[in-house]
Amino acid sequence: MSNGIVYLVGAGPGDPSLITVRGVDCLKKADVVVYDYLANEQLLNHAPESAERIYAGKIGGRHNQGQDEINNVLVEKGKAGKVVVRLKGGDPFVFGRGGEECEALRDAGVPFEVVPGVTAAVGAAAYAGIPLTHRDITASVAFVTGQEGKDKNESTVDWDRLSLGGGTVVFYMGVTTLRRNMQRMLEHGRPADTPVALIRWATTPCQQILTGTLADIADRAEESGFKPPAITIVGEVVALREKLQWFDKRTLCGKKIIVTRAAEQAGEFSGKLSARGATVLECPTISLVEPESWQLLDLAIRDLHNYNWLILTSGNAVRFFFQRLESLGLDARALAQCRICAVGPKTADEVRTFGIKPDLVPTDFKAEGVVEEFSRLDMHNSRVLYPRADKARDLIPSELKRLGAHVDSPVAYRNIFPERLPPETLFALEKRSVDCITFTSSSTVQNLAAMLGDELMFDLLKGVIVASIGPITSKSCRDLGLKVDIEPAAYTLDALTEALEAHFK
Ligand code: SAH
């Protein structure tokens, strides 16, 4: 007996976080994923790497013939004992041919389950700020295919009922047939001034909305070259959008922003930007790797009880230092004699995750700020360990030495740069569709220049707003010929995010 099963999973309308928990669970155990054009491709990341990924659009040629072939693939894989996820945009049972696929599976004796999804009408309405029903306005809503009766003279849609009575009507697949369908509603008695909204790529950063009335929306769509995929909402509820829109009001909505941090670190900043509506293009310019030799750091770690201060200036320094401590068979107790300076609240938080309370957290995150804090202490003859990145500035060790300290600054990690830009980032730059590029350290800008060559970088960034986290990074930008447009007063990701919001206000 085979254990094959097919899950028809609704992927939701576009935003990859709108899939259900059950949908994600199914993807996690999939051997095969057969996915549609409208299912967000990012969702495939939930499936195991080993899972076979089949793009349904590639199966078969013409539409109907394609459907038979998709059914065959599902049956075949199910019979072969595979866990198959059939990932469909929106909900599988709303204009999704889920019914046909279930019939084929049932006829072939292959077990199946259906996992619902947020259908496009519901997702689009929510993200456009249009309640599909409202107690004061309408008590019914209909989902209608815009393609119905296209090839027939007779339509099976009851246009009288749809048009009269004032219920909200949502058309799927109705961009190319917009004029005809609006005309039908008018002919069947819906007032010409009824508000209409077209919502394209709903719930995604590319969401586009066009509003008008039954009488003029087709002209407006034509004038603006409005394209599928979109849904059309017809009804008085559309007017509520004026008051209730929120998605397009987010401070960075529609902005395409490049984040150039190390791959391991980009997530936090990208999250802040996308929560504000930006489309984030990640462009790792830094890979963090081990030093060429651990020798100097190891010597210092074995001698930790003889140091008075340990200075950690970044989360990376904290992670690499403690990793090395651990691989030498030691733990936080090795630091019992040593006071710890963590530069910046984030670094301090990282230190705390190792059960250690930092003794000093300078409020100014620049090397100058650190030096100033130490200049208030008696550093004479004290021993300081400063594990650092290979390209770190020399200011802290040299200034502390001036204060009479003995400073050891072994390399704890190196910044190297990846060979090339991710293709989608390069493509966006070439298409001139990027609004802003962010640099969060000197190495991010220097590495980008090294990856692209100064000249190409300069050319690709023409017209792109440059945002830098602080003066040192800004100087590195200027040294490479870039003009810095945004620099926050404090050197934190939060401050940089706020500065971006203020700039694009
Ligand atoms: N099963 C899907 C619908 C598939 S039919 C669902 O439940 O949503 C394809 C139509 O869905 C498109 O022509 C368009 O009208 C609509 N659609 C799907 N995703 C959409 C999106 N993100 N934005 C606007 N319309 C979308």
Short mmCIF file of C-alpha atoms and ligand atoms in Angstrom, two decimals:
data_model
loop_
_atom_site.label_atom_id
_atom_site.label_comp_id
_atom_site.label_asym_id
_atom_site.label_seq_id
_atom_site.Cartn_x
_atom_site.Cartn_y
_atom_site.Cartn_z
CA MET A 1 0.00 0.00 0.00
CA SER A 2 1.31 3.42 -0.82
CA ASN A 3 1.04 6.30 1.64
CA GLY A 4 0.68 8.88 -1.07
CA ILE A 5 -1.62 11.79 -0.47
CA VAL A 6 -2.35 15.05 -2.26
CA TYR A 7 -3.00 18.24 -0.30
CA LEU A 8 -4.72 20.97 -2.24
CA VAL A 9 -3.38 23.99 -0.43
CA GLY A 10 -4.57 27.57 -0.76
CA ALA A 11 -1.49 29.79 -0.94
CA GLY A 12 -3.43 32.95 -0.16
CA PRO A 13 -3.64 36.03 -2.35
CA GLY A 14 0.02 37.06 -2.64
CA ASP A 15 1.51 38.19 0.66
CA PRO A 16 3.40 35.03 1.66
CA SER A 17 2.44 35.45 5.30
CA LEU A 18 -1.24 35.00 4.43
CA ILE A 19 -0.98 31.22 4.00
CA THR A 20 -2.55 29.14 6.81
CA VAL A 21 -0.52 27.35 9.48
CA ARG A 22 -1.89 24.07 8.13
CA GLY A 23 -0.77 25.02 4.63
CA VAL A 24 2.79 25.56 5.89
CA ASP A 25 2.69 22.23 7.77
CA CYS A 26 1.76 20.45 4.54
CA LEU A 27 4.56 22.19 2.62
CA LYS A 28 7.07 21.18 5.30
CA LYS A 29 6.41 17.49 4.72
CA ALA A 30 6.02 17.64 0.93
CA ASP A 31 7.93 15.33 -1.42
CA VAL A 32 6.50 17.14 -4.41
CA VAL A 33 5.07 20.66 -4.79
CA VAL A 34 3.05 21.50 -7.89
CA TYR A 35 2.57 25.26 -7.84
CA ASP A 36 0.74 27.91 -9.83
CA TYR A 37 1.66 31.27 -11.29
CA LEU A 38 -0.41 33.09 -8.67
CA ALA A 39 1.07 31.26 -5.66
CA ASN A 40 3.91 33.32 -4.21
CA GLU A 41 7.16 31.53 -5.01
CA GLN A 42 8.61 32.43 -1.61
CA LEU A 43 6.25 29.85 -0.14
CA LEU A 44 8.33 27.13 -1.77
CA ASN A 45 10.98 27.89 0.85
CA HIS A 46 8.78 26.10 3.40
CA ALA A 47 9.24 22.83 1.50
CA PRO A 48 12.28 20.64 2.17
CA GLU A 49 15.17 21.36 -0.17
CA SER A 50 14.91 17.82 -1.48
CA ALA A 51 11.26 18.27 -2.54
CA GLU A 52 10.57 18.17 -6.25
CA ARG A 53 9.18 21.50 -7.44
CA ILE A 54 6.94 21.47 -10.48
CA TYR A 55 5.62 24.69 -12.01
CA ALA A 56 2.11 23.88 -13.19
CA GLY A 57 2.34 26.51 -15.90
CA LYS A 58 5.02 24.39 -17.57
CA ILE A 59 2.85 21.30 -17.72
CA GLY A 60 0.97 20.92 -21.00
CA GLY A 61 0.24 23.62 -23.49
CA ARG A 62 -3.31 24.86 -23.92
CA HIS A 63 -5.42 25.65 -20.87
CA ASN A 64 -7.75 22.65 -20.73
CA GLN A 65 -5.27 20.14 -21.97
CA GLY A 66 -2.91 21.53 -19.32
CA GLN A 67 -5.45 20.82 -16.62
CA ASP A 68 -5.72 17.14 -17.63
CA GLU A 69 -1.98 16.87 -17.50
CA ILE A 70 -1.81 18.50 -14.08
CA ASN A 71 -4.43 16.01 -12.87
CA ASN A 72 -2.30 13.18 -14.27
CA VAL A 73 0.81 14.41 -12.48
CA LEU A 74 -1.09 14.62 -9.17
CA VAL A 75 -2.51 11.10 -9.62
CA GLU A 76 0.83 9.66 -10.69
CA LYS A 77 2.83 11.18 -7.82
CA GLY A 78 0.12 10.26 -5.30
CA LYS A 79 0.09 6.67 -6.52
CA ALA A 80 3.88 6.55 -6.27
CA GLY A 81 3.49 7.11 -2.53
CA LYS A 82 4.52 10.77 -2.50
CA VAL A 83 3.23 13.51 -0.23
CA VAL A 84 2.13 16.02 -2.83
CA VAL A 85 1.20 19.65 -2.24
CA ARG A 86 -0.82 21.23 -4.98
CA LEU A 87 -0.24 24.89 -4.17
CA LYS A 88 -2.83 27.18 -5.66
CA GLY A 89 -3.24 30.96 -5.50
CA GLY A 90 -5.96 32.15 -3.10
CA ASP A 91 -8.34 29.35 -2.21
CA PRO A 92 -8.38 26.04 -4.13
CA PHE A 93 -12.17 25.98 -4.36
CA VAL A 94 -12.73 29.54 -5.55
CA PHE A 95 -12.16 29.70 -9.32
CA GLY A 96 -9.22 27.43 -8.74
CA ARG A 97 -10.22 24.21 -10.50
CA GLY A 98 -9.75 22.51 -7.15
CA GLY A 99 -13.03 20.68 -7.71
CA GLU A 100 -11.76 19.15 -10.97
CA GLU A 101 -8.51 18.05 -9.37
CA CYS A 102 -10.32 16.43 -6.43
CA GLU A 103 -12.61 14.56 -8.83
CA ALA A 104 -9.64 13.20 -10.74
CA LEU A 105 -7.93 12.11 -7.51
CA ARG A 106 -11.10 10.49 -6.21
CA ASP A 107 -11.64 8.61 -9.49
CA ALA A 108 -8.08 7.33 -9.31
CA GLY A 109 -8.42 6.33 -5.67
CA VAL A 110 -5.71 8.73 -4.46
CA PRO A 111 -6.41 10.22 -1.01
CA PHE A 112 -6.59 14.00 -0.84
CA GLU A 113 -7.28 16.80 1.61
CA VAL A 114 -8.16 20.43 0.97
CA VAL A 115 -6.58 23.31 2.92
CA PRO A 116 -8.45 26.56 2.39
CA GLY A 117 -6.72 29.85 1.65
CA VAL A 118 -7.49 33.56 1.72
CA THR A 119 -9.14 34.10 -1.63
CA ALA A 120 -8.13 37.11 -3.76
CA ALA A 121 -11.43 38.96 -3.17
CA VAL A 122 -11.04 38.76 0.58
CA GLY A 123 -7.33 39.58 0.56
CA ALA A 124 -7.71 42.46 -1.87
CA ALA A 125 -10.65 43.94 0.01
CA ALA A 126 -8.75 43.84 3.31
CA TYR A 127 -5.58 45.43 1.88
CA ALA A 128 -7.54 48.03 -0.07
CA GLY A 129 -9.57 49.07 2.98
CA ILE A 130 -12.88 48.01 1.43
CA PRO A 131 -15.17 46.00 3.73
CA LEU A 132 -17.05 43.59 1.45
CA THR A 133 -20.14 43.88 3.65
CA HIS A 134 -21.19 46.64 6.01
CA ARG A 135 -24.27 46.75 8.22
CA ASP A 136 -25.28 50.19 6.96
CA ILE A 137 -24.57 49.55 3.30
CA THR A 138 -24.94 46.00 2.08
CA ALA A 139 -25.68 42.56 3.46
CA SER A 140 -24.54 40.39 0.58
CA VAL A 141 -21.52 39.79 -1.59
CA ALA A 142 -21.13 37.74 -4.76
CA PHE A 143 -17.94 36.35 -6.32
CA VAL A 144 -18.34 36.21 -10.09
CA THR A 145 -16.03 35.11 -12.86
CA GLY A 146 -15.38 37.86 -15.36
CA GLN A 147 -14.88 35.26 -18.08
CA GLU A 148 -18.29 33.65 -17.84
CA GLY A 149 -20.12 33.34 -21.12
CA LYS A 150 -17.19 34.85 -22.98
CA ASP A 151 -17.41 32.31 -25.78
CA LYS A 152 -21.15 31.85 -25.51
CA ASN A 153 -23.89 34.25 -26.45
CA GLU A 154 -25.88 33.34 -23.40
CA SER A 155 -24.40 34.05 -19.99
CA THR A 156 -25.43 31.88 -17.05
CA VAL A 157 -24.73 34.74 -14.65
CA ASP A 158 -28.01 36.17 -13.40
CA TRP A 159 -27.25 39.81 -14.24
CA ASP A 160 -30.59 41.06 -12.95
CA ARG A 161 -29.94 39.69 -9.51
CA LEU A 162 -26.35 40.83 -9.45
CA SER A 163 -27.20 44.31 -10.61
CA LEU A 164 -30.28 45.04 -8.56
CA GLY A 165 -30.46 44.98 -4.78
CA GLY A 166 -27.14 46.69 -4.13
CA GLY A 167 -25.04 43.71 -3.02
CA THR A 168 -21.26 43.94 -3.42
CA VAL A 169 -20.05 42.18 -6.57
CA VAL A 170 -16.48 40.96 -6.97
CA PHE A 171 -15.26 39.91 -10.41
CA TYR A 172 -12.30 37.56 -10.77
CA MET A 173 -10.44 37.39 -14.08
CA GLY A 174 -12.30 40.44 -15.26
CA VAL A 175 -9.72 42.93 -16.57
CA THR A 176 -9.93 42.09 -20.26
CA THR A 177 -13.73 41.82 -20.06
CA LEU A 178 -14.17 44.86 -17.82
CA ARG A 179 -16.06 47.03 -20.28
CA ARG A 180 -18.54 44.32 -21.18
CA ASN A 181 -19.25 43.38 -17.57
CA MET A 182 -19.69 46.96 -16.37
CA GLN A 183 -22.00 47.57 -19.32
CA ARG A 184 -24.10 44.55 -18.35
CA MET A 185 -24.49 45.77 -14.79
CA LEU A 186 -25.58 49.19 -16.07
CA GLU A 187 -28.07 47.66 -18.50
CA HIS A 188 -29.50 45.56 -15.72
CA GLY A 189 -30.13 48.51 -13.46
CA ARG A 190 -27.07 49.26 -11.28
CA PRO A 191 -26.73 53.08 -11.01
CA ALA A 192 -23.96 54.57 -13.19
CA ASP A 193 -22.35 56.31 -10.21
CA THR A 194 -21.80 53.08 -8.26
CA PRO A 195 -18.17 53.12 -7.08
CA VAL A 196 -15.80 50.51 -8.52
CA ALA A 197 -12.25 49.53 -7.56
CA LEU A 198 -9.74 47.52 -9.57
CA ILE A 199 -7.07 45.93 -7.40
CA ARG A 200 -4.02 44.43 -9.05
CA TRP A 201 -1.45 42.16 -7.38
CA ALA A 202 -3.38 42.63 -4.17
CA THR A 203 -1.57 42.17 -0.83
CA THR A 204 1.87 42.36 -2.47
CA PRO A 205 4.29 45.31 -2.55
CA CYS A 206 3.21 45.84 -6.18
CA GLN A 207 -0.44 46.29 -5.23
CA GLN A 208 -2.07 48.85 -7.52
CA ILE A 209 -5.53 50.30 -7.16
CA LEU A 210 -7.65 52.18 -9.64
CA THR A 211 -11.03 53.58 -8.61
CA GLY A 212 -13.91 55.01 -10.59
CA THR A 213 -17.58 54.35 -11.24
CA LEU A 214 -19.53 51.80 -13.24
CA ALA A 215 -19.75 54.41 -15.97
CA ASP A 216 -16.09 55.39 -16.25
CA ILE A 217 -13.89 52.63 -14.81
CA ALA A 218 -13.40 50.89 -18.18
CA ASP A 219 -12.14 54.11 -19.77
CA ARG A 220 -9.88 54.80 -16.83
CA ALA A 221 -8.45 51.28 -16.94
CA GLU A 222 -7.79 51.62 -20.64
CA GLU A 223 -6.16 55.04 -20.27
CA SER A 224 -3.82 53.83 -17.55
CA GLY A 225 -3.06 50.53 -19.29
CA PHE A 226 -4.30 48.54 -16.30
CA LYS A 227 -3.31 44.89 -16.58
CA PRO A 228 -4.29 41.55 -14.99
CA PRO A 229 -4.20 39.93 -12.53
CA ALA A 230 -6.75 42.04 -10.75
CA ILE A 231 -10.10 41.79 -9.14
CA THR A 232 -12.90 44.26 -9.58
CA ILE A 233 -15.09 45.28 -6.65
CA VAL A 234 -18.41 46.93 -7.48
CA GLY A 235 -20.62 48.46 -4.78
CA GLU A 236 -21.18 51.36 -2.42
CA VAL A 237 -18.71 49.79 0.05
CA VAL A 238 -15.87 50.84 -2.27
CA ALA A 239 -16.38 54.44 -1.12
CA LEU A 240 -15.29 53.45 2.41
CA ARG A 241 -11.74 53.08 1.10
CA GLU A 242 -11.38 56.84 1.30
CA LYS A 243 -11.52 56.54 5.09
CA LEU A 244 -10.25 53.02 5.67
CA GLN A 245 -7.21 52.60 3.43
CA TRP A 246 -4.12 51.64 5.40
CA PHE A 247 -1.84 49.47 3.28
CA ASP A 248 -0.89 52.23 0.84
CA LYS A 249 -0.54 54.71 3.70
CA ARG A 250 2.41 52.95 5.29
CA THR A 251 5.37 55.29 5.38
CA LEU A 252 7.61 53.44 2.91
CA CYS A 253 4.86 51.99 0.74
CA GLY A 254 5.93 51.37 -2.83
CA LYS A 255 9.60 52.20 -2.20
CA LYS A 256 12.20 49.77 -3.45
CA ILE A 257 15.11 49.74 -1.03
CA ILE A 258 18.37 47.81 -1.20
CA VAL A 259 19.81 46.46 2.05
CA THR A 260 23.53 45.76 1.78
CA ARG A 261 24.29 44.04 5.07
CA ALA A 262 25.81 40.64 5.71
CA ALA A 263 23.37 37.89 4.77
CA GLU A 264 23.09 36.72 8.41
CA GLN A 265 22.27 40.22 9.59
CA ALA A 266 20.00 41.60 6.93
CA GLY A 267 16.78 40.10 8.30
CA GLU A 268 16.26 42.53 11.14
CA PHE A 269 16.65 45.67 9.05
CA SER A 270 14.72 44.25 6.09
CA GLY A 271 11.90 43.35 8.48
CA LYS A 272 11.69 46.93 9.74
CA LEU A 273 11.54 48.29 6.19
CA SER A 274 9.03 45.83 4.81
CA ALA A 275 6.76 46.33 7.83
CA ARG A 276 6.55 49.94 6.62
CA GLY A 277 5.60 48.88 3.13
CA ALA A 278 8.96 48.92 1.35
CA THR A 279 10.00 46.29 -1.15
CA VAL A 280 13.35 45.16 0.16
CA LEU A 281 16.04 43.85 -2.14
CA GLU A 282 18.65 42.12 -0.10
CA CYS A 283 22.14 42.49 -1.42
CA PRO A 284 24.67 40.84 0.85
CA THR A 285 28.00 42.60 0.52
CA ILE A 286 29.62 40.93 3.46
CA SER A 287 30.27 37.36 4.43
CA LEU A 288 31.68 36.90 7.88
CA VAL A 289 34.33 34.21 8.13
CA GLU A 290 36.92 32.97 10.60
CA PRO A 291 40.28 34.72 10.86
CA GLU A 292 43.12 33.26 8.85
CA SER A 293 44.64 32.13 12.11
CA TRP A 294 43.15 31.81 15.59
CA GLN A 295 46.58 31.91 17.19
CA LEU A 296 46.51 35.43 18.67
CA LEU A 297 42.93 35.24 19.89
CA ASP A 298 43.56 31.82 21.42
CA LEU A 299 46.59 33.12 23.30
CA ALA A 300 44.50 35.95 24.73
CA ILE A 301 41.56 33.71 25.62
CA ARG A 302 43.82 31.30 27.50
CA ASP A 303 45.15 34.28 29.41
CA LEU A 304 41.78 35.94 30.08
CA HIS A 305 42.19 36.07 33.87
CA ASN A 306 45.05 38.53 33.34
CA TYR A 307 42.94 41.07 31.44
CA ASN A 308 41.08 43.94 33.11
CA TRP A 309 38.79 44.79 30.22
CA LEU A 310 37.20 43.01 27.27
CA ILE A 311 35.80 45.38 24.64
CA LEU A 312 33.19 44.05 22.22
CA THR A 313 32.05 46.52 19.60
CA SER A 314 29.49 44.50 17.64
CA GLY A 315 27.19 41.51 17.78
CA ASN A 316 29.58 39.75 15.40
CA ALA A 317 32.50 40.28 17.73
CA VAL A 318 30.40 38.85 20.58
CA ARG A 319 29.39 35.78 18.58
CA PHE A 320 32.83 34.98 17.20
CA PHE A 321 34.52 35.59 20.56
CA PHE A 322 32.17 33.32 22.53
CA GLN A 323 32.19 30.64 19.84
CA ARG A 324 35.96 30.51 20.10
CA LEU A 325 35.84 30.52 23.90
CA GLU A 326 33.55 27.53 23.73
CA SER A 327 35.62 25.65 21.21
CA LEU A 328 38.59 26.01 23.56
CA GLY A 329 36.51 24.20 26.18
CA LEU A 330 35.85 27.33 28.25
CA ASP A 331 32.73 29.26 29.22
CA ALA A 332 31.69 32.62 30.70
CA ARG A 333 33.53 31.83 33.96
CA ALA A 334 36.78 32.49 32.15
CA LEU A 335 35.72 36.15 32.22
CA ALA A 336 35.24 36.29 35.98
CA GLN A 337 38.17 38.70 36.53
CA CYS A 338 37.51 40.82 33.52
CA ARG A 339 35.20 43.78 33.07
CA ILE A 340 33.23 43.98 29.86
CA CYS A 341 32.50 46.95 27.67
CA ALA A 342 29.73 46.38 25.10
CA VAL A 343 29.36 49.12 22.53
CA GLY A 344 25.71 49.88 21.84
CA PRO A 345 22.52 48.40 23.31
CA LYS A 346 22.31 45.60 20.67
CA THR A 347 25.81 44.40 21.47
CA ALA A 348 24.98 44.59 25.18
CA ASP A 349 21.90 42.42 24.57
CA GLU A 350 24.04 39.83 22.77
CA VAL A 351 26.46 39.79 25.70
CA ARG A 352 23.55 39.23 28.11
CA THR A 353 22.50 36.12 26.15
CA PHE A 354 25.70 34.54 27.49
CA GLY A 355 24.60 35.25 31.06
CA ILE A 356 26.90 38.24 31.45
CA LYS A 357 25.96 41.77 32.45
CA PRO A 358 28.19 44.29 30.68
CA ASP A 359 29.99 46.71 33.02
CA LEU A 360 30.11 49.55 30.54
CA VAL A 361 27.79 50.39 27.66
CA PRO A 362 28.95 53.64 26.02
CA THR A 363 26.02 55.70 24.82
CA ASP A 364 27.93 57.03 21.83
CA PHE A 365 28.52 54.07 19.50
CA LYS A 366 31.43 55.53 17.58
CA ALA A 367 34.99 54.54 18.46
CA GLU A 368 35.44 58.14 19.67
CA GLY A 369 32.61 57.65 22.16
CA VAL A 370 34.19 54.49 23.51
CA VAL A 371 37.52 56.22 23.94
CA GLU A 372 35.87 59.10 25.76
CA GLU A 373 34.23 56.76 28.30
CA PHE A 374 37.58 55.10 28.97
CA SER A 375 39.35 58.43 29.33
CA ARG A 376 37.30 58.99 32.51
CA LEU A 377 38.73 55.81 34.04
CA ASP A 378 42.21 55.10 35.25
CA MET A 379 43.49 52.90 32.46
CA HIS A 380 47.13 53.12 33.42
CA ASN A 381 48.79 49.71 33.12
CA SER A 382 45.46 47.97 32.67
CA ARG A 383 45.29 45.14 30.15
CA VAL A 384 42.61 45.37 27.49
CA LEU A 385 41.46 42.70 25.06
CA TYR A 386 39.72 44.02 21.95
CA PRO A 387 38.77 41.18 19.56
CA ARG A 388 37.93 42.85 16.28
CA ALA A 389 37.17 42.53 12.61
CA ASP A 390 40.17 42.44 10.28
CA LYS A 391 39.29 45.80 8.77
CA ALA A 392 38.36 47.63 11.99
CA ARG A 393 39.69 51.14 12.56
CA ASP A 394 42.73 51.47 14.74
CA LEU A 395 41.34 54.28 16.90
CA ILE A 396 40.33 52.32 20.01
CA PRO A 397 43.65 50.49 20.50
CA SER A 398 45.80 53.52 19.73
CA GLU A 399 43.86 55.89 21.99
CA LEU A 400 43.69 53.39 24.85
CA LYS A 401 47.43 52.95 24.57
CA ARG A 402 47.75 56.71 24.90
CA LEU A 403 45.80 56.40 28.17
CA GLY A 404 48.47 54.00 29.39
CA ALA A 405 46.70 50.70 28.73
CA HIS A 406 48.23 47.57 27.19
CA VAL A 407 45.93 46.62 24.37
CA ASP A 408 45.75 43.35 22.45
CA SER A 409 43.49 43.42 19.41
CA PRO A 410 43.49 39.98 17.76
CA VAL A 411 41.34 39.40 14.70
CA ALA A 412 38.19 37.46 15.69
CA TYR A 413 36.53 37.45 12.27
CA ARG A 414 37.00 38.68 8.75
CA ASN A 415 34.69 40.47 6.35
CA ILE A 416 34.94 39.14 2.85
CA PHE A 417 32.69 40.08 -0.04
CA PRO A 418 30.58 37.78 -2.20
CA GLU A 419 31.51 37.62 -5.87
CA ARG A 420 28.36 39.02 -7.34
CA LEU A 421 25.04 40.76 -6.65
CA PRO A 422 21.84 38.70 -6.45
CA PRO A 423 20.37 38.76 -10.00
CA GLU A 424 17.09 40.43 -8.97
CA THR A 425 18.97 43.28 -7.28
CA LEU A 426 21.20 43.85 -10.30
CA PHE A 427 18.16 43.65 -12.57
CA ALA A 428 16.29 46.27 -10.52
CA LEU A 429 19.31 48.59 -10.60
CA GLU A 430 19.66 48.18 -14.34
CA LYS A 431 15.97 48.88 -14.81
CA ARG A 432 16.38 52.05 -12.68
CA SER A 433 13.53 50.93 -10.44
CA VAL A 434 15.41 51.25 -7.14
CA ASP A 435 14.54 54.22 -4.90
CA CYS A 436 17.17 53.91 -2.23
CA ILE A 437 20.26 51.99 -1.19
CA THR A 438 21.27 51.67 2.46
CA PHE A 439 24.77 51.26 3.84
CA THR A 440 25.15 50.22 7.44
CA SER A 441 28.93 50.13 7.67
CA SER A 442 31.95 51.23 5.67
CA SER A 443 32.55 47.68 4.54
CA THR A 444 29.10 47.49 2.95
CA VAL A 445 29.89 50.35 0.59
CA GLN A 446 33.53 49.42 0.05
CA ASN A 447 32.60 45.83 -0.71
CA LEU A 448 29.87 46.87 -3.11
CA ALA A 449 32.43 48.96 -4.96
CA ALA A 450 34.81 46.01 -4.99
CA MET A 451 32.07 43.72 -6.28
CA LEU A 452 30.92 46.03 -9.07
CA GLY A 453 33.97 48.19 -9.70
CA ASP A 454 33.75 51.91 -8.78
CA GLU A 455 32.60 53.02 -12.17
CA LEU A 456 29.75 50.56 -12.61
CA MET A 457 28.61 51.19 -9.05
CA PHE A 458 28.56 54.91 -9.65
CA ASP A 459 26.59 54.42 -12.84
CA LEU A 460 24.06 51.97 -11.39
CA LEU A 461 23.44 54.22 -8.39
CA LYS A 462 22.73 57.35 -10.46
CA GLY A 463 19.43 58.75 -9.22
CA VAL A 464 19.27 56.30 -6.30
CA ILE A 465 18.96 57.88 -2.84
CA VAL A 466 21.95 56.91 -0.69
CA ALA A 467 21.28 56.33 3.01
CA SER A 468 24.19 55.81 5.38
CA ILE A 469 24.02 54.84 9.05
CA GLY A 470 26.62 57.33 10.30
CA PRO A 471 29.50 59.70 9.53
CA ILE A 472 32.21 57.05 9.05
CA THR A 473 30.08 55.11 6.58
CA SER A 474 29.15 58.40 4.89
CA LYS A 475 32.80 59.27 4.52
CA SER A 476 33.46 55.91 2.86
CA CYS A 477 30.58 56.67 0.49
CA ARG A 478 31.99 60.08 -0.37
CA ASP A 479 35.49 58.67 -0.83
CA LEU A 480 33.98 56.48 -3.53
CA GLY A 481 32.25 59.42 -5.16
CA LEU A 482 28.73 58.82 -3.82
CA LYS A 483 26.62 61.66 -2.50
CA VAL A 484 24.95 60.79 0.81
CA ASP A 485 21.31 61.90 0.99
CA ILE A 486 20.25 60.44 4.33
CA GLU A 487 22.22 60.10 7.58
CA PRO A 488 20.45 59.79 10.94
CA ALA A 489 21.72 61.50 14.08
CA ALA A 490 22.04 58.22 16.01
CA TYR A 491 23.86 55.22 14.52
CA THR A 492 21.12 52.64 14.90
CA LEU A 493 18.92 50.73 12.48
CA ASP A 494 15.86 52.27 14.14
CA ALA A 495 17.18 55.78 13.59
CA LEU A 496 18.08 54.94 9.99
CA THR A 497 14.59 53.57 9.43
CA GLU A 498 13.07 56.76 10.85
CA ALA A 499 15.31 58.90 8.68
CA LEU A 500 14.14 56.98 5.61
CA GLU A 501 10.52 57.51 6.65
CA ALA A 502 11.12 61.22 7.09
CA HIS A 503 12.84 61.46 3.71
CA PHE A 504 10.05 59.74 1.79
CA LYS A 505 7.22 61.46 3.67
N1 SAH B 1 -8.22 30.56 -6.56
C1 SAH B 1 -7.89 31.96 -6.69
C2 SAH B 1 -8.46 32.58 -7.92
C3 SAH B 1 -7.85 32.08 -9.18
S1 SAH B 1 -8.54 32.79 -10.60
C4 SAH B 1 -8.39 32.69 -5.44
O1 SAH B 1 -9.09 32.12 -4.63
O2 SAH B 1 -8.04 33.85 -5.27
C5 SAH B 1 -7.38 34.01 -11.01
C6 SAH B 1 -7.92 35.38 -10.70
O3 SAH B 1 -7.83 35.64 -9.31
C7 SAH B 1 -7.13 36.50 -11.32
O4 SAH B 1 -7.52 36.72 -12.66
C8 SAH B 1 -7.53 37.66 -10.45
O5 SAH B 1 -8.81 38.11 -10.79
C9 SAH B 1 -7.63 37.00 -9.10
N2 SAH B 1 -6.40 37.16 -8.30
C10 SAH B 1 -5.63 36.22 -7.80
N3 SAH B 1 -4.62 36.74 -7.08
C11 SAH B 1 -4.79 38.07 -7.14
C12 SAH B 1 -4.11 39.18 -6.59
N4 SAH B 1 -3.03 39.04 -5.84
N5 SAH B 1 -4.57 40.40 -6.85
C13 SAH B 1 -5.67 40.60 -7.59
N6 SAH B 1 -6.35 39.60 -8.13
C14 SAH B 1 -5.93 38.35 -7.92
#
